[in-house]
Amino acid sequence: MRLNVAALRTSGGSGRAARPEGTAPEDSGAPRPDETMQLRALRPSGASSDSGRPTGARRRGKRRRAAAQLTALARPTGPAGRALAPLARRLAPLAAVLAPYARKLKPAYPRPGRTGWRRWLPSWRQWLGGALGAMGLTGVFLVVAYAATDIPQNLNSYATQQDNVYFWSDGTPMARTGWVQRQAMPLKDIPPNVRWAVLAAENETFYTDPGISLKGITRALWRTLGRGDTEGGSTITQQYVKNVYLNQDRTLTRKLTEAMIALKLDNAMSKDEILEGYLNTSWFGRGTYGIQRAAQAYYGKDVGELSTSEAAFLASLLKGAGLYDPTLSKANHDRAVERWNWILDRMVKIGKLSPQERATYTAFPEPLESNPLYDTGQQSDYLVELAAQYAKKAAHLSDKDFDLGGYQIYTTFDRAREDTLTEAVTAAREKAQADEPDLAKTAHYGAASVAADGRILAVYGGPDHRKQGFNESNATTVPAGSAFQPFVYAAGLQHGVVKKRDVPRSQIGPDTVYDGDDGVPVTTPEGPYWDRSGRKVAAHNDDGKDWGKITLREALAHSVNTPFMQLGMDTGLDKVKQTAVACGLLASSMGPQVPALSTGSSTPSAIRMASGYATFAADGMHTEPYSVRRITRNGSAVPLDAPASSRAVDARVARQVTDALADSFALAHPGAAPQGTRPAGKPGTTENDTAAWYAGTVGPVSTAVVVYRMDLAESLEPLPLKGLAGTPAHSVPYTIWSGAMAPLG
């Protein structure tokens, strides 16, 4: 059988019309298929052009295409492109190698070639890719979080807050106060056995870990995500960060921040510095922060005196004092004993306690039933109040700074004098309650002792600061009465008097004579003094007694009122006020500038009255009363303003006043003072019997005592004493004064 090619050319079976003669053939430059009889197989659409090539060749082709694509991307198309072009060219070969593997990791769902649920099950390559991707993203996140986290500059003020410690004048502790009880202790003062008891309980790898515990954080995250709460697992570094930089919120955000700061802090601080900070800021219950206050609150001793057994118990409190303070409940006691044993065993395990020593700790170290730091005593509360007010003023401390604590306040209070004064007032109070129970319910006693150099040595502020918050020794409540006469006397001696208009002042002396009769009208250089109601003002003596002509020294010694009311007018009430303030009385406590000013209408406190009399004992030099002599903060001195000192009256005048006061004491209490001594003092009574005073000096110390009645539930107006203060011969204020000043001399 032969194939007629010519017939096929002209046949219509080819599906093509015959070309007319003379026309040019199509594609004359290339042979047509029907002329060569070549048979071509048609590829399905989209098939690879190299499908017929060997497998290796196909892989090389794919790599070349990937490299070509990355090279094309590396061609600069702008400033950014030009900058990245060198990097892209370097990565092109690597991309060519990784491209096939990356395509295999690309998820394809549903998976081809699988049926049923297996279509949705990732391959091992996809699992591996997902895990590596998650790890990579987590790593990037942690790196970014670490870089973005800074150690806060401001500490958590509450976490670093300490209590303030007050000392008696002899340097012994008097009281501790503050919102929290904390006193920072250098690590060198914390014994190793105490440190390792804490480390064994909380973080035995502290000195080798990076500041965080991956195992603990993982456990905390697992519990938080699985159970909806948070779990511990923190290192000591993390706990310290939480104490001083963060809050106590139990959230994942805070936990992450805590971990990042802990990592940075571990690189910025030494381990010893972190441990010291942790031991000084951790809460141990009973209102205490820091290991030093915990030792005092639970065992009444300093941290340096703790035994290993006691240290192990205190370490258990870090787990939660509310659960491990054995004095709170039997369950707490059982938990405390169990954890105490566990901590001691841990100390053996980590090589910080020998088995032989551990065997000696068989009895649980029972702590004190209550915190002895709160037992400051009734009177010490008043002393602390005075000292705190003065400390803030003299050291220029704001309330906020002072409340952050850490201050050691060395006061001027003399412990022996304070005890003696308190005993004297307490005895008088108890006697009143026995003799006059109704009157005693509204009785008030204030007293203070001040040295000639301004030191406040002792005060009596009240029966109990928890029941009566205000300080009786510092209250400007009742008039001074005739106890004010020495200031009028000093003003006249210092400034002289004017008896007639347009006549210069003339000097007077102790022997200057005045009219001592009762009811003598008060005069001015212009004539009689009239009050606002249009009546002449007259002075009156106690019991209406007439004394006739009397010298000023005798008038002061016998407490005669009328000469001093007139002396005040002759001297000038402005001069009287000026002298009294210069001697130590507050201007705000001074009465109106009317004749009654000279008879004691002013209302000084016991502290200020004692300070005024002390000025006379100091030869006329007045030093403002002060209660703090030195302040330190964690061992460093705090600058303190010195109390103001100035001359109030001439030394001659001061001695003349003291001589008259010595006469007064000798006349009223002959034989009371030992031979060779010279106490100087006088009583003070008011016209309406609302207050009774005694103020006087023995050597360089002055004491003032006031007794009055006031029903604080009804009114702030003083009530009549009705004999509560005793008789002039046996007055309660003098009894307290003499008891506080004993021995006289």
mmCIF file of C-alpha atoms in Angstrom, residues 439-652:
data_model
loop_
_atom_site.group_PDB
_atom_site.id
_atom_site.type_symbol
_atom_site.label_atom_id
_atom_site.label_comp_id
_atom_site.label_asym_id
_atom_site.label_seq_id
_atom_site.Cartn_x
_atom_site.Cartn_y
_atom_site.Cartn_z
ATOM 1 C CA LEU A 439 -15.379 66.064 139.763
ATOM 2 C CA ALA A 440 -12.577 63.716 138.764
ATOM 3 C CA LYS A 441 -14.512 62.605 135.679
ATOM 4 C CA THR A 442 -13.891 66.008 134.080
ATOM 5 C CA ALA A 443 -10.470 66.718 135.614
ATOM 6 C CA HIS A 444 -7.466 67.400 133.394
ATOM 7 C CA TYR A 445 -3.783 67.511 134.320
ATOM 8 C CA GLY A 446 -0.992 68.952 132.215
ATOM 9 C CA ALA A 447 2.677 69.198 133.144
ATOM 10 C CA ALA A 448 6.068 69.773 131.553
ATOM 11 C CA SER A 449 9.703 70.113 132.583
ATOM 12 C CA VAL A 450 12.021 72.273 130.454
ATOM 13 C CA ALA A 451 15.727 72.911 130.934
ATOM 14 C CA ALA A 452 17.261 76.378 130.817
ATOM 15 C CA ASP A 453 18.805 75.523 127.427
ATOM 16 C CA GLY A 454 15.395 74.714 125.922
ATOM 17 C CA ARG A 455 15.398 70.912 126.187
ATOM 18 C CA ILE A 456 11.992 69.439 126.983
ATOM 19 C CA LEU A 457 12.842 66.859 129.613
ATOM 20 C CA ALA A 458 9.440 65.417 130.491
ATOM 21 C CA VAL A 459 5.735 65.985 129.844
ATOM 22 C CA TYR A 460 2.465 64.585 131.061
ATOM 23 C CA GLY A 461 0.032 64.614 128.171
ATOM 24 C CA GLY A 462 -2.934 62.694 129.501
ATOM 25 C CA PRO A 463 -4.087 59.360 130.891
ATOM 26 C CA ASP A 464 -4.054 57.437 127.600
ATOM 27 C CA HIS A 465 -3.367 58.703 124.094
ATOM 28 C CA ARG A 466 -5.751 56.125 122.651
ATOM 29 C CA LYS A 467 -8.629 57.631 124.645
ATOM 30 C CA GLN A 468 -7.499 61.265 124.725
ATOM 31 C CA GLY A 469 -5.584 62.222 121.644
ATOM 32 C CA PHE A 470 -4.711 65.806 122.506
ATOM 33 C CA ASN A 471 -1.664 66.542 124.639
ATOM 34 C CA GLU A 472 -2.451 68.331 127.908
ATOM 35 C CA SER A 473 1.116 69.593 128.235
ATOM 36 C CA ASN A 474 0.869 71.362 124.887
ATOM 37 C CA ALA A 475 -2.725 72.599 125.121
ATOM 38 C CA THR A 476 -3.487 76.336 125.286
ATOM 39 C CA THR A 477 -6.775 75.881 127.086
ATOM 40 C CA VAL A 478 -7.024 77.759 130.400
ATOM 41 C CA PRO A 479 -5.747 81.156 131.657
ATOM 42 C CA ALA A 480 -2.465 81.445 133.508
ATOM 43 C CA GLY A 481 -3.917 83.618 136.302
ATOM 44 C CA SER A 482 -1.420 84.943 138.808
ATOM 45 C CA ALA A 483 1.299 82.618 137.443
ATOM 46 C CA PHE A 484 1.630 85.277 134.710
ATOM 47 C CA GLN A 485 2.821 87.957 137.207
ATOM 48 C CA PRO A 486 6.580 87.313 136.732
ATOM 49 C CA PHE A 487 6.297 88.438 133.090
ATOM 50 C CA VAL A 488 4.603 91.692 134.106
ATOM 51 C CA TYR A 489 7.272 92.212 136.746
ATOM 52 C CA ALA A 490 10.061 91.527 134.207
ATOM 53 C CA ALA A 491 8.509 93.932 131.673
ATOM 54 C CA GLY A 492 8.382 96.752 134.237
ATOM 55 C CA LEU A 493 11.960 96.151 135.343
ATOM 56 C CA GLN A 494 13.180 95.937 131.745
ATOM 57 C CA HIS A 495 11.311 98.821 130.121
ATOM 58 C CA GLY A 496 10.443 101.181 132.987
ATOM 59 C CA VAL A 497 7.104 102.917 133.493
ATOM 60 C CA VAL A 498 5.198 106.011 132.434
ATOM 61 C CA LYS A 499 2.865 107.428 135.065
ATOM 62 C CA LYS A 500 2.111 110.840 133.566
ATOM 63 C CA ARG A 501 1.431 112.021 130.056
ATOM 64 C CA ASP A 502 4.399 113.470 128.141
ATOM 65 C CA VAL A 503 6.793 112.355 130.869
ATOM 66 C CA PRO A 504 9.736 110.103 129.906
ATOM 67 C CA ARG A 505 9.864 106.550 131.153
ATOM 68 C CA SER A 506 11.401 106.060 134.540
ATOM 69 C CA GLN A 507 13.203 102.999 135.817
ATOM 70 C CA ILE A 508 11.754 100.967 138.666
ATOM 71 C CA GLY A 509 13.225 98.286 140.884
ATOM 72 C CA PRO A 510 12.156 95.467 143.197
ATOM 73 C CA ASP A 511 11.665 97.957 146.004
ATOM 74 C CA THR A 512 9.335 100.231 144.052
ATOM 75 C CA VAL A 513 6.102 100.601 146.045
ATOM 76 C CA TYR A 514 2.572 100.093 144.684
ATOM 77 C CA ASP A 515 -0.875 100.108 146.279
ATOM 78 C CA GLY A 516 -1.800 96.555 147.284
ATOM 79 C CA ASP A 517 -5.346 97.186 148.471
ATOM 80 C CA ASP A 518 -8.277 95.337 146.957
ATOM 81 C CA GLY A 519 -10.477 97.219 144.514
ATOM 82 C CA VAL A 520 -7.950 99.935 143.601
ATOM 83 C CA PRO A 521 -9.049 101.632 140.331
ATOM 84 C CA VAL A 522 -6.717 101.158 137.397
ATOM 85 C CA THR A 523 -5.355 104.399 135.939
ATOM 86 C CA THR A 524 -3.566 105.528 132.797
ATOM 87 C CA PRO A 525 -1.485 108.679 132.244
ATOM 88 C CA GLU A 526 -4.701 110.267 131.008
ATOM 89 C CA GLY A 527 -6.783 109.215 134.012
ATOM 90 C CA PRO A 528 -8.986 106.265 135.083
ATOM 91 C CA TYR A 529 -9.376 103.315 132.702
ATOM 92 C CA TRP A 530 -12.973 102.801 131.551
ATOM 93 C CA ASP A 531 -14.203 99.550 130.029
ATOM 94 C CA ARG A 532 -16.607 99.341 127.091
ATOM 95 C CA SER A 533 -19.626 99.329 129.353
ATOM 96 C CA GLY A 534 -18.566 102.714 130.777
ATOM 97 C CA ARG A 535 -17.390 101.434 134.177
ATOM 98 C CA LYS A 536 -14.088 102.079 135.868
ATOM 99 C CA VAL A 537 -11.872 99.014 135.955
ATOM 100 C CA ALA A 538 -10.557 97.986 139.369
ATOM 101 C CA ALA A 539 -8.184 95.229 140.389
ATOM 102 C CA HIS A 540 -9.018 92.605 143.000
ATOM 103 C CA ASN A 541 -6.921 90.334 145.204
ATOM 104 C CA ASP A 542 -7.637 86.781 146.222
ATOM 105 C CA ASP A 543 -10.164 86.741 149.064
ATOM 106 C CA GLY A 544 -10.470 90.561 148.725
ATOM 107 C CA LYS A 545 -7.516 91.118 151.035
ATOM 108 C CA ASP A 546 -5.954 94.576 151.416
ATOM 109 C CA TRP A 547 -2.157 94.619 151.496
ATOM 110 C CA GLY A 548 -1.616 98.371 151.692
ATOM 111 C CA LYS A 549 1.588 99.828 150.305
ATOM 112 C CA ILE A 550 3.795 96.997 149.140
ATOM 113 C CA THR A 551 6.987 96.634 147.129
ATOM 114 C CA LEU A 552 6.847 94.830 143.785
ATOM 115 C CA ARG A 553 9.162 92.083 145.088
ATOM 116 C CA GLU A 554 6.846 91.505 148.051
ATOM 117 C CA ALA A 555 3.792 91.679 145.829
ATOM 118 C CA LEU A 556 5.202 88.904 143.636
ATOM 119 C CA ALA A 557 6.231 86.853 146.654
ATOM 120 C CA HIS A 558 2.725 87.066 148.128
ATOM 121 C CA SER A 559 0.943 86.863 144.752
ATOM 122 C CA VAL A 560 -0.898 90.204 145.210
ATOM 123 C CA ASN A 561 -2.827 91.091 142.068
ATOM 124 C CA THR A 562 -3.570 94.817 142.276
ATOM 125 C CA PRO A 563 0.003 96.137 142.018
ATOM 126 C CA PHE A 564 0.625 94.093 138.857
ATOM 127 C CA MET A 565 -2.516 95.213 137.093
ATOM 128 C CA GLN A 566 -1.406 98.819 137.603
ATOM 129 C CA LEU A 567 2.207 97.998 136.780
ATOM 130 C CA GLY A 568 1.049 96.567 133.458
ATOM 131 C CA MET A 569 -0.743 99.801 132.616
ATOM 132 C CA ASP A 570 2.295 101.899 133.639
ATOM 133 C CA THR A 571 4.703 99.758 131.643
ATOM 134 C CA GLY A 572 2.399 99.493 128.640
ATOM 135 C CA LEU A 573 0.405 96.396 127.777
ATOM 136 C CA ASP A 574 2.276 96.175 124.500
ATOM 137 C CA LYS A 575 5.552 95.943 126.438
ATOM 138 C CA VAL A 576 4.072 93.288 128.714
ATOM 139 C CA LYS A 577 3.027 91.194 125.745
ATOM 140 C CA GLN A 578 6.387 91.731 124.051
ATOM 141 C CA THR A 579 8.284 90.578 127.148
ATOM 142 C CA ALA A 580 6.106 87.522 127.707
ATOM 143 C CA VAL A 581 6.553 86.412 124.094
ATOM 144 C CA ALA A 582 10.292 87.051 124.256
ATOM 145 C CA CYS A 583 10.479 84.820 127.339
ATOM 146 C CA GLY A 584 8.783 81.945 125.533
ATOM 147 C CA LEU A 585 4.992 82.308 125.556
ATOM 148 C CA LEU A 586 3.274 82.071 122.191
ATOM 149 C CA ALA A 587 1.837 85.262 120.736
ATOM 150 C CA SER A 588 -1.247 83.304 119.724
ATOM 151 C CA SER A 589 -1.952 82.450 123.368
ATOM 152 C CA MET A 590 -1.794 86.048 124.604
ATOM 153 C CA GLY A 591 -4.969 87.669 125.882
ATOM 154 C CA PRO A 592 -6.391 90.984 124.654
ATOM 155 C CA GLN A 593 -4.436 94.140 125.491
ATOM 156 C CA VAL A 594 -6.707 95.224 128.307
ATOM 157 C CA PRO A 595 -5.873 95.501 132.036
ATOM 158 C CA ALA A 596 -6.836 91.839 132.580
ATOM 159 C CA LEU A 597 -3.768 90.868 130.539
ATOM 160 C CA SER A 598 -1.599 91.592 133.579
ATOM 161 C CA THR A 599 -3.658 89.316 135.804
ATOM 162 C CA GLY A 600 -3.191 86.314 133.529
ATOM 163 C CA SER A 601 -5.901 86.259 130.849
ATOM 164 C CA SER A 602 -3.420 84.603 128.468
ATOM 165 C CA THR A 603 -3.647 80.838 127.995
ATOM 166 C CA PRO A 604 -0.120 79.380 127.726
ATOM 167 C CA SER A 605 0.532 75.643 127.614
ATOM 168 C CA ALA A 606 2.423 73.914 130.401
ATOM 169 C CA ILE A 607 5.429 73.561 128.080
ATOM 170 C CA ARG A 608 5.441 77.266 127.296
ATOM 171 C CA MET A 609 4.930 78.304 130.897
ATOM 172 C CA ALA A 610 7.862 76.128 131.958
ATOM 173 C CA SER A 611 9.919 77.555 129.101
ATOM 174 C CA GLY A 612 9.138 81.109 130.225
ATOM 175 C CA TYR A 613 10.240 80.444 133.800
ATOM 176 C CA ALA A 614 13.355 78.664 132.474
ATOM 177 C CA THR A 615 14.303 81.933 130.744
ATOM 178 C CA PHE A 616 14.664 83.577 134.134
ATOM 179 C CA ALA A 617 16.828 80.665 135.311
ATOM 180 C CA ALA A 618 19.002 81.183 132.202
ATOM 181 C CA ASP A 619 19.768 84.797 133.177
ATOM 182 C CA GLY A 620 17.348 86.184 130.613
ATOM 183 C CA MET A 621 18.459 84.109 127.592
ATOM 184 C CA HIS A 622 15.541 82.328 126.010
ATOM 185 C CA THR A 623 15.965 79.183 123.912
ATOM 186 C CA GLU A 624 12.936 77.871 122.085
ATOM 187 C CA PRO A 625 11.830 74.579 123.673
ATOM 188 C CA TYR A 626 12.813 71.579 121.596
ATOM 189 C CA SER A 627 12.309 67.841 121.903
ATOM 190 C CA VAL A 628 14.787 66.429 119.343
ATOM 191 C CA ARG A 629 18.533 66.860 119.542
ATOM 192 C CA ARG A 630 19.637 64.661 116.617
ATOM 193 C CA ILE A 631 18.153 62.765 113.666
ATOM 194 C CA THR A 632 19.700 60.110 111.453
ATOM 195 C CA ARG A 633 18.272 58.089 108.606
ATOM 196 C CA ASN A 634 19.654 54.590 108.260
ATOM 197 C CA GLY A 635 22.829 55.787 109.964
ATOM 198 C CA SER A 636 23.333 59.056 108.043
ATOM 199 C CA ALA A 637 22.875 62.379 109.826
ATOM 200 C CA VAL A 638 19.881 64.504 108.835
ATOM 201 C CA PRO A 639 20.471 68.290 108.957
ATOM 202 C CA LEU A 640 18.504 69.819 111.800
ATOM 203 C CA ASP A 641 17.825 73.480 112.499
ATOM 204 C CA ALA A 642 19.203 74.588 115.827
ATOM 205 C CA PRO A 643 16.580 75.970 118.233
ATOM 206 C CA ALA A 644 16.383 79.755 118.135
ATOM 207 C CA SER A 645 18.033 81.543 121.042
ATOM 208 C CA SER A 646 17.792 85.225 121.948
ATOM 209 C CA ARG A 647 17.987 87.558 124.901
ATOM 210 C CA ALA A 648 14.565 88.157 126.375
ATOM 211 C CA VAL A 649 15.517 90.413 129.295
ATOM 212 C CA ASP A 650 18.712 91.648 130.862
ATOM 213 C CA ALA A 651 20.500 89.243 133.187
ATOM 214 C CA ARG A 652 19.957 91.740 136.009
#
